[in-house]
Amino acid sequence: MTASLPVMAVHQVVVDVMLKPEILDPAGQAVLNALPSLGLPAAQGLRIGKHVELALVAEDADTALEQATKMAEVLLVNPVIEDFTVRLLP
Amino acid sequence: MTARIGVVTFPGSLDDRDAQRAVRLAGGEPVALWHRDADLQGVDAVILPGGFSYGDYLRAGAIARFAPAMTSVVEQAGRGLPVLGICNGFQVLCESGLLPGALTRNAHLHFVNRDQRLRIESADSAWTSGYTAGQEVVVPVKNGEGCYVAATAVLDELEGEGRVIARYLGSNPNGSARDIAGIRNAAGNVVGIMPHPEHAVENLIGTAGSDGLGFFTSVLRSLVTT
């Protein structure tokens, strides 16, 4: 018996970054206020965030999620003002 | 001997030449530093200038913080090297963790560009020692992401320890918490300020006079006396 080598594959991972609820989102506010002036239904709330799509080469999905989380913590997100979620794309 | 003050140029820096000029007018020797060079050439202090390093991509200052020059700045700031971050430089200091809090988009979304009255709140830093606490100055402000935010506990700590070094007077140009225009670290060698003292260093230009020159003469004096 030989141990099977890990099979590397490309995993599509999404990191969604949002301003923390207590941080003012002036851009979201401006868009929110623009809705009714365009004849669109008024919204109760509107917040704008960042959607980051990563193509990661890893042996399994968990490893890819781990890598994405690390990237978020070090660079993609400023924890002082932002929260994030990480998920796999099907 | 004249003190040598480095000014780091990042891709997208705008005010590096003005900062160098301010150092010269204050009586120091400006040294141009390049972001990709970890060697700070033995300078006595460092200025991170205003502008839009890396196009403000991701977040203002987020990518500049990883420049080799910044690794050296962070390391030497920990040993007492005076560092002044102006505007984008302030953003870089917050992103790199040398100063607490963050700078976010102006509350009203407009880019603000005008002369701004400030009150120097603390003369207890390497860059404000030449002012007196409570002194009012006028320097230009120009930013799109100058809204200072931090957790309430952090704001209380900054206030309690006298680490707010300048506050906006009149109307707050960007929605900054508690009208904060600039702060310092606990040791007092690292200062971040959103308005631009380097644009107010000689009476010939602009309406703001030379009120900003004190930031540069302050550090030169502290370098001579220490």
PDB file of C-alpha atoms in Angstrom, chain B residues 105-113 143-145 173-174:
ATOM      1  CA  ARG B 105     -15.000  57.752   3.743  1.00  0.00           C
ATOM      2  CA  ASN B 106     -16.068  61.298   4.573  1.00  0.00           C
ATOM      3  CA  ALA B 107     -19.486  61.200   6.198  1.00  0.00           C
ATOM      4  CA  HIS B 108     -20.961  63.450   3.490  1.00  0.00           C
ATOM      5  CA  LEU B 109     -19.103  61.690   0.620  1.00  0.00           C
ATOM      6  CA  HIS B 110     -17.602  64.903  -0.756  1.00  0.00           C
ATOM      7  CA  PHE B 111     -13.903  65.387  -1.234  1.00  0.00           C
ATOM      8  CA  VAL B 112     -13.068  68.378   0.950  1.00  0.00           C
ATOM      9  CA  ASN B 113     -10.396  70.870  -0.026  1.00  0.00           C
ATOM     10  CA  ASN B 143      -9.326  64.340   1.777  1.00  0.00           C
ATOM     11  CA  GLY B 144     -12.033  61.967   0.645  1.00  0.00           C
ATOM     12  CA  GLU B 145     -11.466  59.375   3.351  1.00  0.00           C
ATOM     13  CA  PRO B 173     -14.682  68.487   7.361  1.00  0.00           C
ATOM     14  CA  ASN B 174     -15.232  64.729   7.279  1.00  0.00           C
TER      15      ASN B 174
END
